[in-house]
PDB file of C-alpha atoms in Angstrom:
ATOM      1  CA  MET A 134       4.257   6.664 -18.888  1.00 78.00           C
ATOM      2  CA  ILE A 135       1.677   8.732 -19.255  1.00 89.00           C
ATOM      3  CA  SER A 136       1.600  12.504 -18.478  1.00 92.00           C
ATOM      4  CA  LEU A 137       0.480  14.166 -15.548  1.00 92.00           C
ATOM      5  CA  GLU A 138      -2.043  16.358 -17.634  1.00 94.00           C
ATOM      6  CA  GLU A 139      -3.508  12.995 -18.777  1.00 94.00           C
ATOM      7  CA  ALA A 140      -3.729  11.629 -15.436  1.00 95.00           C
ATOM      8  CA  ALA A 141      -5.365  14.660 -13.867  1.00 96.00           C
ATOM      9  CA  ASP A 142      -8.371  13.811 -16.158  1.00 96.00           C
ATOM     10  CA  PHE A 143      -8.938  10.058 -14.708  1.00 97.00           C
ATOM     11  CA  PRO A 144     -11.541   9.668 -12.311  1.00 97.00           C
ATOM     12  CA  ILE A 145      -9.219   7.977  -9.800  1.00 98.00           C
ATOM     13  CA  PHE A 146      -7.237  11.172  -9.503  1.00 98.00           C
ATOM     14  CA  LEU A 147     -10.289  13.579  -8.608  1.00 97.00           C
ATOM     15  CA  ASP A 148      -9.018  16.106  -6.149  1.00 97.00           C
ATOM     16  CA  ILE A 149      -5.856  15.083  -6.282  1.00 98.00           C
ATOM     17  CA  THR A 150      -2.878  17.678  -7.030  1.00 97.00           C
ATOM     18  CA  PRO A 151      -0.098  16.886  -9.534  1.00 97.00           C
ATOM     19  CA  ASP A 152       2.249  16.241  -7.391  1.00 97.00           C
ATOM     20  CA  GLN A 153       0.338  13.786  -5.555  1.00 98.00           C
ATOM     21  CA  ILE A 154      -0.378  12.304  -8.850  1.00 97.00           C
ATOM     22  CA  LYS A 155       3.087  12.033  -9.305  1.00 97.00           C
ATOM     23  CA  HIS A 156       3.737  10.339  -6.008  1.00 97.00           C
ATOM     24  CA  ILE A 157       0.969   7.545  -6.766  1.00 98.00           C
ATOM     25  CA  LEU A 158       2.805   7.308 -10.384  1.00 97.00           C
ATOM     26  CA  SER A 159       5.792   6.261  -8.872  1.00 97.00           C
ATOM     27  CA  CYS A 160       4.390   3.382  -7.620  1.00 97.00           C
ATOM     28  CA  ALA A 161       3.033   2.218 -10.765  1.00 97.00           C
ATOM     29  CA  THR A 162       4.563   0.405 -13.872  1.00 97.00           C
ATOM     30  CA  GLU A 163       3.647   0.458 -17.519  1.00 97.00           C
ATOM     31  CA  GLU A 164       2.349  -2.964 -19.017  1.00 97.00           C
ATOM     32  CA  ARG A 165       1.432  -3.796 -22.711  1.00 98.00           C
ATOM     33  CA  HIS A 166      -0.770  -6.590 -23.643  1.00 98.00           C
ATOM     34  CA  GLU A 167      -2.025  -7.778 -26.724  1.00 98.00           C
ATOM     35  CA  LYS A 168      -5.480  -8.350 -27.745  1.00 98.00           C
ATOM     36  CA  GLY A 169      -7.307 -11.332 -26.005  1.00 96.00           C
ATOM     37  CA  ASN A 170      -4.255 -11.658 -23.307  1.00 96.00           C
ATOM     38  CA  ILE A 171      -5.929 -11.909 -19.767  1.00 93.00           C
ATOM     39  CA  LEU A 172      -4.344  -9.502 -17.417  1.00 95.00           C
ATOM     40  CA  ILE A 173      -6.170 -10.787 -14.279  1.00 90.00           C
ATOM     41  CA  ARG A 174      -7.547 -14.293 -13.732  1.00 86.00           C
ATOM     42  CA  GLU A 175     -10.976 -14.797 -11.670  1.00 82.00           C
ATOM     43  CA  SER A 176      -9.783 -16.314  -8.498  1.00 76.00           C
ATOM     44  CA  GLY A 177      -6.190 -15.068  -8.896  1.00 77.00           C
ATOM     45  CA  THR A 178      -4.721 -13.643  -5.820  1.00 78.00           C
ATOM     46  CA  CYS A 179      -2.869 -10.273  -6.905  1.00 83.00           C
ATOM     47  CA  SER A 180      -4.118  -6.932  -5.168  1.00 89.00           C
ATOM     48  CA  ASP A 181      -2.703  -4.281  -7.235  1.00 93.00           C
ATOM     49  CA  ILE A 182      -4.830  -1.723  -8.926  1.00 95.00           C
ATOM     50  CA  TYR A 183      -4.673  -1.031 -12.862  1.00 97.00           C
ATOM     51  CA  ILE A 184      -5.314   2.009 -14.752  1.00 98.00           C
ATOM     52  CA  VAL A 185      -6.199   1.787 -18.493  1.00 98.00           C
ATOM     53  CA  THR A 186      -4.204   4.206 -20.371  1.00 98.00           C
ATOM     54  CA  GLN A 187      -4.906   2.957 -24.028  1.00 97.00           C
ATOM     55  CA  GLY A 188      -7.471   0.508 -25.394  1.00 98.00           C
ATOM     56  CA  ARG A 189     -10.148  -1.336 -23.717  1.00 98.00           C
ATOM     57  CA  VAL A 190     -10.405  -4.159 -21.244  1.00 98.00           C
ATOM     58  CA  ASP A 191     -13.397  -6.727 -20.953  1.00 96.00           C
ATOM     59  CA  VAL A 192     -14.546  -7.696 -17.188  1.00 94.00           C
ATOM     60  CA  GLU A 193     -16.441 -10.918 -17.177  1.00 91.00           C
ATOM     61  CA  ILE A 194     -17.252 -13.416 -14.463  1.00 86.00           C
ATOM     62  CA  GLN A 195     -17.865 -17.224 -15.322  1.00 78.00           C
ATOM     63  CA  SER A 196     -21.645 -17.833 -15.263  1.00 70.00           C
ATOM     64  CA  TYR A 197     -22.429 -21.402 -13.758  1.00 65.00           C
ATOM     65  CA  ALA A 198     -26.359 -21.135 -14.839  1.00 59.00           C
ATOM     66  CA  ARG A 199     -28.110 -24.321 -15.111  1.00 57.00           C
ATOM     67  CA  SER A 200     -29.239 -23.615 -18.646  1.00 53.00           C
ATOM     68  CA  PRO A 201     -26.754 -24.014 -21.549  1.00 57.00           C
ATOM     69  CA  LEU A 202     -28.125 -20.813 -23.105  1.00 56.00           C
ATOM     70  CA  ASN A 203     -26.995 -18.837 -19.958  1.00 54.00           C
ATOM     71  CA  SER A 204     -23.559 -20.498 -19.305  1.00 57.00           C
ATOM     72  CA  GLY A 205     -20.165 -19.429 -20.135  1.00 69.00           C
ATOM     73  CA  ASN A 206     -18.491 -15.767 -19.474  1.00 79.00           C
ATOM     74  CA  LYS A 207     -20.849 -12.671 -18.473  1.00 83.00           C
ATOM     75  CA  ARG A 208     -19.636  -9.389 -19.274  1.00 85.00           C
ATOM     76  CA  LEU A 209     -19.956  -6.732 -16.235  1.00 84.00           C
ATOM     77  CA  ALA A 210     -17.972  -3.998 -18.010  1.00 89.00           C
ATOM     78  CA  LEU A 211     -15.833  -2.992 -21.125  1.00 94.00           C
ATOM     79  CA  LEU A 212     -13.522  -0.308 -19.720  1.00 97.00           C
ATOM     80  CA  ARG A 213     -11.769   2.520 -21.330  1.00 97.00           C
ATOM     81  CA  VAL A 214      -9.108   5.043 -20.922  1.00 97.00           C
ATOM     82  CA  GLY A 215      -9.020   6.398 -17.580  1.00 97.00           C
ATOM     83  CA  ASP A 216     -10.792   3.579 -16.007  1.00 98.00           C
ATOM     84  CA  ILE A 217      -9.305   1.454 -13.178  1.00 97.00           C
ATOM     85  CA  PHE A 218     -10.055  -2.138 -12.119  1.00 95.00           C
ATOM     86  CA  GLY A 219      -8.462  -4.636  -9.081  1.00 91.00           C
ATOM     87  CA  GLU A 220      -9.677  -2.170  -6.716  1.00 93.00           C
ATOM     88  CA  MET A 221     -11.681  -4.630  -5.117  1.00 88.00           C
ATOM     89  CA  ALA A 222      -8.944  -6.892  -4.606  1.00 87.00           C
ATOM     90  CA  TYR A 223      -6.825  -3.731  -3.225  1.00 91.00           C
ATOM     91  CA  ILE A 224      -9.480  -2.986  -0.729  1.00 90.00           C
ATOM     92  CA  GLU A 225     -10.125  -6.478   0.379  1.00 87.00           C
ATOM     93  CA  PRO A 226      -7.245  -8.715  -0.210  1.00 79.00           C
ATOM     94  CA  ARG A 227      -8.959 -11.890  -1.593  1.00 78.00           C
ATOM     95  CA  ARG A 228      -9.100 -13.888  -4.422  1.00 74.00           C
ATOM     96  CA  ARG A 229     -10.282 -11.839  -7.681  1.00 76.00           C
ATOM     97  CA  ALA A 230     -13.924 -11.573  -8.584  1.00 79.00           C
ATOM     98  CA  ALA A 231     -13.736 -11.584 -12.237  1.00 88.00           C
ATOM     99  CA  ARG A 232     -11.453 -11.842 -15.184  1.00 90.00           C
ATOM    100  CA  VAL A 233     -10.077  -8.975 -17.010  1.00 94.00           C
ATOM    101  CA  SER A 234      -8.790  -9.161 -20.581  1.00 96.00           C
ATOM    102  CA  ALA A 235      -7.722  -7.200 -23.464  1.00 97.00           C
ATOM    103  CA  PHE A 236     -10.303  -6.170 -25.898  1.00 98.00           C
ATOM    104  CA  ASP A 237      -7.838  -4.411 -27.834  1.00 96.00           C
ATOM    105  CA  ASP A 238      -4.292  -4.014 -27.614  1.00 98.00           C
ATOM    106  CA  VAL A 239      -3.863  -2.047 -24.307  1.00 98.00           C
ATOM    107  CA  GLN A 240      -1.391  -0.451 -21.969  1.00 98.00           C
ATOM    108  CA  VAL A 241      -2.159  -0.343 -18.353  1.00 98.00           C
ATOM    109  CA  LEU A 242      -0.653   1.354 -15.509  1.00 97.00           C
ATOM    110  CA  CYS A 243      -0.051  -1.549 -12.631  1.00 97.00           C
ATOM    111  CA  ILE A 244      -0.059   0.294  -9.070  1.00 97.00           C
ATOM    112  CA  ASP A 245       1.795  -1.850  -6.385  1.00 96.00           C
ATOM    113  CA  LYS A 246      -0.197  -2.429  -3.595  1.00 95.00           C
ATOM    114  CA  THR A 247       2.581  -2.362  -1.202  1.00 96.00           C
ATOM    115  CA  ALA A 248       4.140   0.897  -2.419  1.00 97.00           C
ATOM    116  CA  LEU A 249       0.996   2.185  -2.314  1.00 97.00           C
ATOM    117  CA  ASP A 250       0.162   1.252   0.910  1.00 97.00           C
ATOM    118  CA  ALA A 251       3.640   2.691   2.215  1.00 98.00           C
ATOM    119  CA  LEU A 252       2.903   5.931   0.426  1.00 98.00           C
ATOM    120  CA  PHE A 253      -0.373   6.453   2.263  1.00 98.00           C
ATOM    121  CA  GLU A 254       0.968   5.730   5.606  1.00 98.00           C
ATOM    122  CA  GLN A 255       3.130   8.756   5.082  1.00 97.00           C
ATOM    123  CA  GLU A 256       0.521  10.709   3.253  1.00 97.00           C
ATOM    124  CA  PRO A 257      -2.809  10.031   4.775  1.00 98.00           C
ATOM    125  CA  LYS A 258      -4.743  12.752   3.482  1.00 98.00           C
ATOM    126  CA  LEU A 259      -3.802  11.408  -0.131  1.00 98.00           C
ATOM    127  CA  GLY A 260      -4.975   7.984   0.899  1.00 98.00           C
ATOM    128  CA  PHE A 261      -8.255   9.117   1.900  1.00 98.00           C
ATOM    129  CA  LEU A 262      -8.888  11.268  -1.239  1.00 98.00           C
ATOM    130  CA  PHE A 263      -7.726   8.079  -3.445  1.00 98.00           C
ATOM    131  CA  MET A 264      -9.995   5.704  -1.363  1.00 97.00           C
ATOM    132  CA  ARG A 265     -12.962   8.429  -1.779  1.00 98.00           C
ATOM    133  CA  ASN A 266     -12.259   8.278  -5.403  1.00 98.00           C
ATOM    134  CA  ILE A 267     -12.306   4.372  -5.500  1.00 97.00           C
ATOM    135  CA  ALA A 268     -15.694   4.373  -3.325  1.00 97.00           C
ATOM    136  CA  ARG A 269     -17.308   6.980  -5.952  1.00 97.00           C
ATOM    137  CA  ILE A 270     -16.033   4.726  -8.874  1.00 97.00           C
ATOM    138  CA  ILE A 271     -17.692   1.606  -7.113  1.00 94.00           C
ATOM    139  CA  SER A 272     -20.895   3.191  -6.046  1.00 95.00           C
ATOM    140  CA  GLN A 273     -21.208   4.364 -10.128  1.00 94.00           C
ATOM    141  CA  ARG A 274     -20.473   1.119 -10.887  1.00 89.00           C
ATOM    142  CA  LEU A 275     -22.891  -0.605  -8.869  1.00 90.00           C
ATOM    143  CA  THR A 276     -25.563   1.976  -9.913  1.00 90.00           C
ATOM    144  CA  GLU A 277     -24.983   1.041 -13.569  1.00 85.00           C
ATOM    145  CA  LEU A 278     -25.305  -2.570 -12.812  1.00 80.00           C
ATOM    146  CA  ASN A 279     -28.514  -2.354 -11.020  1.00 83.00           C
ATOM    147  CA  PHE A 280     -30.049  -0.585 -13.816  1.00 80.00           C
ATOM    148  CA  LEU A 281     -28.663  -3.213 -16.364  1.00 74.00           C
ATOM    149  CA  TRP A 282     -29.816  -6.073 -14.678  1.00 72.00           C
ATOM    150  CA  ARG A 283     -32.940  -5.014 -12.993  1.00 72.00           C
ATOM    151  CA  ASP A 284     -35.175  -6.354 -15.507  1.00 64.00           C
ATOM    152  CA  ASP A 285     -33.373  -9.889 -15.356  1.00 63.00           C
ATOM    153  CA  VAL A 286     -34.635 -10.155 -11.689  1.00 55.00           C
TER     154      VAL A 286
END
């Protein structure tokens, strides 16, 4: 399992104390995946949140463009150590919006939604801080996508 010192540097844990991080990590399990393995399938139904702790993961969506030149998968992001994924399905339980696969051999923490929700019921301030950090991360990603795709519009 990742150390508290390493986890404290991740954006998802901004303004969260080491004891609070420890509580969140108690809801997590460590997973290892080989390069090319799919961690999340687009349209899947899991609502857990993942944190990359080693390697990189590729986040892609299926393109249904009419032109054969534009069909296939489109990369949304290449996530690195400290990045999260699965946050959208955690917030709004519905089908996954993208496919996530191991770009390298990767190690991730899978934070169980049910356990995390129970923790936040006991510690609402921690829930607020965690959700605020998710909002910051989503906002940053949306801004990056706007700059990336603005010339394609």
